[in-house]
Short mmCIF file of C-alpha atoms and ligand atoms in Angstrom, two decimals:
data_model
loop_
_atom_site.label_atom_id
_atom_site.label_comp_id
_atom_site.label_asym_id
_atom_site.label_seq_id
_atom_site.Cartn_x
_atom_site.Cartn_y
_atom_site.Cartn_z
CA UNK A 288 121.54 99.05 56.42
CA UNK A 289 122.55 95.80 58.24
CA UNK A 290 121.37 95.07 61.56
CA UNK A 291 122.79 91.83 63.36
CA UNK A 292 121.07 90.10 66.18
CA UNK A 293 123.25 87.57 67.63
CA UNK A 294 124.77 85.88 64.11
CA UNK A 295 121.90 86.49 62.25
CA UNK A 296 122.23 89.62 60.10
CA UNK A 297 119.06 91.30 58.51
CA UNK A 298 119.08 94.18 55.65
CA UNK A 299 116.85 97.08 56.72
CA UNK A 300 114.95 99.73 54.17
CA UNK A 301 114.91 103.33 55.67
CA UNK A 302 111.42 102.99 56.74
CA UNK A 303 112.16 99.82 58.97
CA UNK A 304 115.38 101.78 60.30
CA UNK A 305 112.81 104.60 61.45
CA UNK A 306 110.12 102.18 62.79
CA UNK A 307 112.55 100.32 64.47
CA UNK A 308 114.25 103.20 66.45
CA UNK A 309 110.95 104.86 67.51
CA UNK A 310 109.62 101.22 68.86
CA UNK A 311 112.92 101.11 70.33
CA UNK A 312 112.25 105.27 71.75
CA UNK A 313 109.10 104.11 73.08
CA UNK A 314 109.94 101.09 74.84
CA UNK A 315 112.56 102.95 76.45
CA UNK A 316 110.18 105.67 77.59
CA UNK A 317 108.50 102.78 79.27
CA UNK A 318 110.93 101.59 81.14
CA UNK A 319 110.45 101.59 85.13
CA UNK A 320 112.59 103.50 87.30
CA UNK A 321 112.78 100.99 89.84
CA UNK A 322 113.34 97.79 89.11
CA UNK A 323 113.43 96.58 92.72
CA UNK A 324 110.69 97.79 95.09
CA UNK A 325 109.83 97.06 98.45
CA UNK A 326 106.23 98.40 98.75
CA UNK A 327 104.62 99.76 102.49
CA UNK A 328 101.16 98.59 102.85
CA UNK A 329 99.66 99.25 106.06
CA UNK A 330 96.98 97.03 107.49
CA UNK A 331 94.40 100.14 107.39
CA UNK A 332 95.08 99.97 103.60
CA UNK A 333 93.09 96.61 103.46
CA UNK A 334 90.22 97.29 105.98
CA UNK A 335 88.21 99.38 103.06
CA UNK A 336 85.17 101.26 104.64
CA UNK A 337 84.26 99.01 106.94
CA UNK A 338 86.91 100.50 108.88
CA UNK A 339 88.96 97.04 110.75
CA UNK A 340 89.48 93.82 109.48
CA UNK A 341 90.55 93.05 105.83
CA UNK A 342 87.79 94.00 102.69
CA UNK A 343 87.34 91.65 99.92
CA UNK A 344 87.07 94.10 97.44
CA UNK A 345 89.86 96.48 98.64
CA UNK A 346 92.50 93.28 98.65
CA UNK A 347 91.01 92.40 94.87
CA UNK A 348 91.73 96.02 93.88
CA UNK A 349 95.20 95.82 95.40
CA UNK A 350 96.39 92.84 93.96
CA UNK A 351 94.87 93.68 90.56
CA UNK A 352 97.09 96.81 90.52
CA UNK A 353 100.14 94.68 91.63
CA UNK A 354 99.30 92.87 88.75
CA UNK A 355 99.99 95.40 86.41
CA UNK A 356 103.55 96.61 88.18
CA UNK A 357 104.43 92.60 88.06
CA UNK A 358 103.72 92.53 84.44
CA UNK A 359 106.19 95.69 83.83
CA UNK A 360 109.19 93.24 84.94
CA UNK A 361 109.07 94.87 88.25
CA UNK A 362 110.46 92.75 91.38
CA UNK A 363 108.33 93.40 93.86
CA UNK A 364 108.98 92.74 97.78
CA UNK A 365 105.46 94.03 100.27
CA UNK A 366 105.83 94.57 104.04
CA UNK A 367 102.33 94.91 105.56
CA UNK A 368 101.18 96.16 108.74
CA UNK A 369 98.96 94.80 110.72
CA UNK A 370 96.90 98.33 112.59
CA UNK A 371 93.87 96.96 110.63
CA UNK A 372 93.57 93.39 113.53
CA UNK A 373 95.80 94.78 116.32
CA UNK A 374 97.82 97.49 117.00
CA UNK A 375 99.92 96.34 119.88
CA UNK A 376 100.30 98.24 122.72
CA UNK A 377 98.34 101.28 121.01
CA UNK A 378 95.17 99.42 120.68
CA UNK A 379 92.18 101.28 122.09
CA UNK A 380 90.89 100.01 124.97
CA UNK A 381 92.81 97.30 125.86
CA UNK A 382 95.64 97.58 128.51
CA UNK A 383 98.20 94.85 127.71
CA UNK A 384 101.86 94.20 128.17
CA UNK A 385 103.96 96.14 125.70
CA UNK A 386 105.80 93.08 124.71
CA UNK A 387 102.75 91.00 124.60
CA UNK A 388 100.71 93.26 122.39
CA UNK A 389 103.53 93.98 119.96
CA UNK A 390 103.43 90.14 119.08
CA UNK A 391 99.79 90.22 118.89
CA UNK A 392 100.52 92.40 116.36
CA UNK A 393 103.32 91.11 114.36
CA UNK A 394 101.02 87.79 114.30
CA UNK A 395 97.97 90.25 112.65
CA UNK A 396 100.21 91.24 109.67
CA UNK A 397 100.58 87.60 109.30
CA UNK A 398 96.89 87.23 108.50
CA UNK A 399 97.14 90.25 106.45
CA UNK A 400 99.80 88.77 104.77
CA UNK A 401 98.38 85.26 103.58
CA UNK A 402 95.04 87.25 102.63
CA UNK A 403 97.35 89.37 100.12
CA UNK A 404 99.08 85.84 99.06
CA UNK A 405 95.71 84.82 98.25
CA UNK A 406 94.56 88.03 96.34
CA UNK A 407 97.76 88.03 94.30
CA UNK A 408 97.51 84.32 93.26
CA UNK A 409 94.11 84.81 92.62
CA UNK A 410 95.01 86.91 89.54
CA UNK A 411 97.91 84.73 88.60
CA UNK A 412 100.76 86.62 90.29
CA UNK A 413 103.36 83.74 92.41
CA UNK A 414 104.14 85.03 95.87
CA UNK A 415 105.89 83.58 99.09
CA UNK A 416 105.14 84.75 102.43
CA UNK A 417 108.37 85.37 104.64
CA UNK A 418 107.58 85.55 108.16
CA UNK A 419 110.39 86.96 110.29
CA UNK A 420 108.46 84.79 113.29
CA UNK A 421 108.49 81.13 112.28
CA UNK A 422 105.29 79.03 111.31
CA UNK A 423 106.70 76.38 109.36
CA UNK A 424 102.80 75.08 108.31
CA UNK A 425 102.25 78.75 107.18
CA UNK A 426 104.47 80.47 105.68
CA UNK A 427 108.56 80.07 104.80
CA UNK A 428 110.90 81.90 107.30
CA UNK A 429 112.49 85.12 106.62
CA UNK A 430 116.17 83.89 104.34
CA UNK A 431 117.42 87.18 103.06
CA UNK A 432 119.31 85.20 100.18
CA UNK A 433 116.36 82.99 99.62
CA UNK A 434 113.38 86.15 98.68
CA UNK A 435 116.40 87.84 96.50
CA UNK A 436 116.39 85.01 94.87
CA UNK A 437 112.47 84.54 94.52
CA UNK A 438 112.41 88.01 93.37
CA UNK A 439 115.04 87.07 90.56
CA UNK A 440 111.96 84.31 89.93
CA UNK A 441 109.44 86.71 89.58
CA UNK A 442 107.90 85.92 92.21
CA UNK A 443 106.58 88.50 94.47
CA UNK A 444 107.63 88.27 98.56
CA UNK A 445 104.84 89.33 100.76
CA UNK A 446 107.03 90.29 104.41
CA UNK A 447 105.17 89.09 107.60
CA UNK A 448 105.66 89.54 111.48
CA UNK A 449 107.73 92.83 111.00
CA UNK A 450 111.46 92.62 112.33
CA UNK A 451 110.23 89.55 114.78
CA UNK A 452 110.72 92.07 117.84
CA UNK A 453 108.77 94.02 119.86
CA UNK A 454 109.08 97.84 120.48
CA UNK A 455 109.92 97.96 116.80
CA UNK A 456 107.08 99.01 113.88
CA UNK A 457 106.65 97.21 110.09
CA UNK A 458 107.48 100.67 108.79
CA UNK A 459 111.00 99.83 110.37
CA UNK A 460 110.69 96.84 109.16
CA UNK A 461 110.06 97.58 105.24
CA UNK A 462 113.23 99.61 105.34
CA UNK A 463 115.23 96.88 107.28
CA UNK A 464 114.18 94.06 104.25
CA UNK A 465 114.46 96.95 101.75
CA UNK A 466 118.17 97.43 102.99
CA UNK A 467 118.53 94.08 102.97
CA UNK A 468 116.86 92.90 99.81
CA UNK A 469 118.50 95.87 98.06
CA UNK A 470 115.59 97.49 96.74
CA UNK A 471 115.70 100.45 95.00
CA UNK A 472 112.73 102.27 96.46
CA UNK A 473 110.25 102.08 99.16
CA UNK A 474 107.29 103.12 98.44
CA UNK A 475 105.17 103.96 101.11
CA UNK A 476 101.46 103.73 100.33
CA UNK A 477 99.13 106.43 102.57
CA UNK A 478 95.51 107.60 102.38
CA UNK A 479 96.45 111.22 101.25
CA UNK A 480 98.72 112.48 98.20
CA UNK A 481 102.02 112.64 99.87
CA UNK A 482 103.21 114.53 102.67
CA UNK A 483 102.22 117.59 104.36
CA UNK A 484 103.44 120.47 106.77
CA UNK A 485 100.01 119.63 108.62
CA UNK A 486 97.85 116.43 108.92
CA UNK A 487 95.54 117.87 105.37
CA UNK A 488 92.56 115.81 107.11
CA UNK A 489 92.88 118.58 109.63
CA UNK A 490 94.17 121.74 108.18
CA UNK A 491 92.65 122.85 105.38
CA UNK A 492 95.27 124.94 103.17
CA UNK A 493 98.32 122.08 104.25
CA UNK A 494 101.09 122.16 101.59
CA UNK A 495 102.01 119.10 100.30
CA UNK A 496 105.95 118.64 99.59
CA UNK A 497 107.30 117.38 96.46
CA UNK A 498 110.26 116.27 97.58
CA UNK A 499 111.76 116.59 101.05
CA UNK A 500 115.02 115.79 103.09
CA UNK A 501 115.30 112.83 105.56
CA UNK A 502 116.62 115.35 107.86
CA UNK A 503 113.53 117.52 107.11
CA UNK A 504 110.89 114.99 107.50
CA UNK A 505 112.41 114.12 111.18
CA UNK A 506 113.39 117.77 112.38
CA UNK A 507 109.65 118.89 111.20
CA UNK A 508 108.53 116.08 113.49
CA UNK A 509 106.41 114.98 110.07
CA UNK A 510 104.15 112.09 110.19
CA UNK A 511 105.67 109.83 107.11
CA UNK A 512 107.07 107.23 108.75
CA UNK A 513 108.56 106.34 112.66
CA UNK A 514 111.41 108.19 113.18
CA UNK A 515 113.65 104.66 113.33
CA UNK A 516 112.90 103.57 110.08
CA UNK A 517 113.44 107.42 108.25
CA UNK A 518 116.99 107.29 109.99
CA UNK A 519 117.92 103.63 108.89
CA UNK A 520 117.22 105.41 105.57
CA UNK A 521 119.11 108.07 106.02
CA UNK A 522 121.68 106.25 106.92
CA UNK A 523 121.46 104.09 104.16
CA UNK A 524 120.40 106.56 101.27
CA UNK A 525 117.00 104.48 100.70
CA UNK A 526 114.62 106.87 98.80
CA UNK A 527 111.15 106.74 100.18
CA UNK A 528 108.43 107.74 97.68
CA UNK A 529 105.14 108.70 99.49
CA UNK A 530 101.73 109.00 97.77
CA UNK A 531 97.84 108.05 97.97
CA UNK A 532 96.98 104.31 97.98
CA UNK A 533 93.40 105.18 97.17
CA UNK A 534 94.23 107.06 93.87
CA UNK A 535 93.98 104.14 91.60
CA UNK A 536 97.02 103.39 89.49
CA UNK A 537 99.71 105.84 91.59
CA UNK A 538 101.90 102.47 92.54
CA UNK A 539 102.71 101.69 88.64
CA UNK A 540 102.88 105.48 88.48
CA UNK A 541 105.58 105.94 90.99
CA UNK A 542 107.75 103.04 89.80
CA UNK A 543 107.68 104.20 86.43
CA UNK A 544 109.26 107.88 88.01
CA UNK A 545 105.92 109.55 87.08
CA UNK A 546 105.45 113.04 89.57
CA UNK A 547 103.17 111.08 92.10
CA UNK A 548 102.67 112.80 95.79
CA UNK A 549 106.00 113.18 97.71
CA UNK A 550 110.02 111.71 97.86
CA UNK A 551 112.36 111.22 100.30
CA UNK A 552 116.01 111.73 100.30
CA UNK A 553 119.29 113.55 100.93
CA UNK A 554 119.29 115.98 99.14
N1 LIG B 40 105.18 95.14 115.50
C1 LIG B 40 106.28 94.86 116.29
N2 LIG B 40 107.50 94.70 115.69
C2 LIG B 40 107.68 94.85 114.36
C3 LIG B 40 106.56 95.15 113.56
C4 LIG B 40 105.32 95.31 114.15
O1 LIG B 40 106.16 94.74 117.49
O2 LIG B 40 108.82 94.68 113.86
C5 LIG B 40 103.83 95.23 116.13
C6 LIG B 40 103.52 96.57 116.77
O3 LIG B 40 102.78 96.30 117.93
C7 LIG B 40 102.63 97.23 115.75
C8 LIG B 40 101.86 96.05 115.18
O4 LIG B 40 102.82 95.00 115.15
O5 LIG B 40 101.80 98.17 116.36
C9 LIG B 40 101.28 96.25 113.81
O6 LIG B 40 102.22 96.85 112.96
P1 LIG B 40 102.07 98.37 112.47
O7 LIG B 40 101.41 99.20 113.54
O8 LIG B 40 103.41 98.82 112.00
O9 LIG B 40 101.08 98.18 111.28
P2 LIG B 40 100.39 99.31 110.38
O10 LIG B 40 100.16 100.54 111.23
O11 LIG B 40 101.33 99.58 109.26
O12 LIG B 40 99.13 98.66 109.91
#
């Protein structure tokens, strides 16, 4: 049997034929499902137990396992939160202008975000930080056109300041730049398996759903993400894919379409 590649042509014995199509089965098994991503951190996902602030070894831990998605030829976009530094308006204790607090904390998920810039290049992954407030010593602004095209470099584009506006949330932001980037997920990373009928820190016996409607999610009132950003979804067809951030290895699991705590979407 002859097998060209490009305009060289190479005579294959049956055993080569048979080698070649299960390598060829195999790498195909392998493929990702999502070649796109826009990945959810929140900034609670990088305080480890210390319980505020961002955790050396929790940020190592993340990146490391970005690492690994990278290396699968997966673009990757994050959006992080900032709840771990300041949670706006919502932060304990401290009565502050709505407006005022919200860009306290758009400016927190812009320390968040250069510590993950520095955890990912410390294991040799490129990133940008786009801040959708502008620092031009810190950071590049948000340029739709230009973080497609640093995706297309393999470089991964870490999403600061949120939408830039107050009143709004970075969960309503990560499916604003996933819209925008045209990502093909968003995967939203929690600290249980997926989502529940009842908060499963609270109610023993909750039952986790597998899959669920965007309809669903906001009728039931369920805690997954604001109610803004599961509607720009909706509206948009974005599939959100919900599981536990402290299960190591469940973000190259759910790009690659393995069953990993809960999805999102219309039907
Ligand atoms: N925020 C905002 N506009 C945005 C994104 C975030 O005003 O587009 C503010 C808001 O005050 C929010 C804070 O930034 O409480 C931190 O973001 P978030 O609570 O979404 O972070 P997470 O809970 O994911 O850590």
């Amino acid at each position: 049997m002859f097998v060209t590649i490009g305009r060289v042509s190479l005579r294959l014995n049956g055993r080569q034929m048979a080698k070649g199509s299960s390598l060829a089965k195999k790498s195909e098994k392998k493929r990702p499902a999502y070649h796109r991503i826009l990945l959810k951190l929140s900034g609670e996902s990088l305080q480890g137990p210390q319980g505020f602030g961002i955790d050396g070894e929790t940020i190592h831990a993340i990146a490391k396992e970005l690492r690994e998605v990278h290396k699968l030829g997966v673009q990757i976009a994050i959006m992080v939160g900032g709840g771990n530094i300041f949670r706006g308006a919502r932060q304990k204790g401290f009565e502050i202008d709505r407006a005022t607090g919200d860009y306290m904390g758009m400016l927190a998920t812009v320390l968040n975000a250069l510590a993950l810039q520095d955890a990912l290049e410390k294991v040799d992954v490129h990133t940008r930080v786009q801040s959708a407030i502008e620092m031009h010593q810190v950071c590049e602004p948000f340029i739709r056109r230009r973080s497609t095209r640093h995706l297309e470099k393999g470089r991964v584009v870490i999403f600061a300041a949120g939408t830039g506006n107050p009143y709004f949330s970075t969960d309503t932001a990560a499916a604003l730049r996933a819209m925008e980037i045209k990502a093909h997920a968003i995967l939203k990373a929690t600290r249980v398996d997926g989502i529940y009928d009842a908060d499963p820190e609270k109610v023993p016996g909750a039952k986790l759903f597998e899959r669920i409607t965007y309809l669903d999610v906001i009728q039931k009132g369920l805690a997954v993400m604001d109610s803004t950003a599961i509607s720009l979804c909706m509206d948009n067809r974005m599939p959100i894919l919900v599981f536990n951030m402290n299960t190591p290895g469940n973000i190259r699991r759910a790009v690659m379409g393995e069953k990993v705590g809960s999805t999102v979407t219309a039907e």
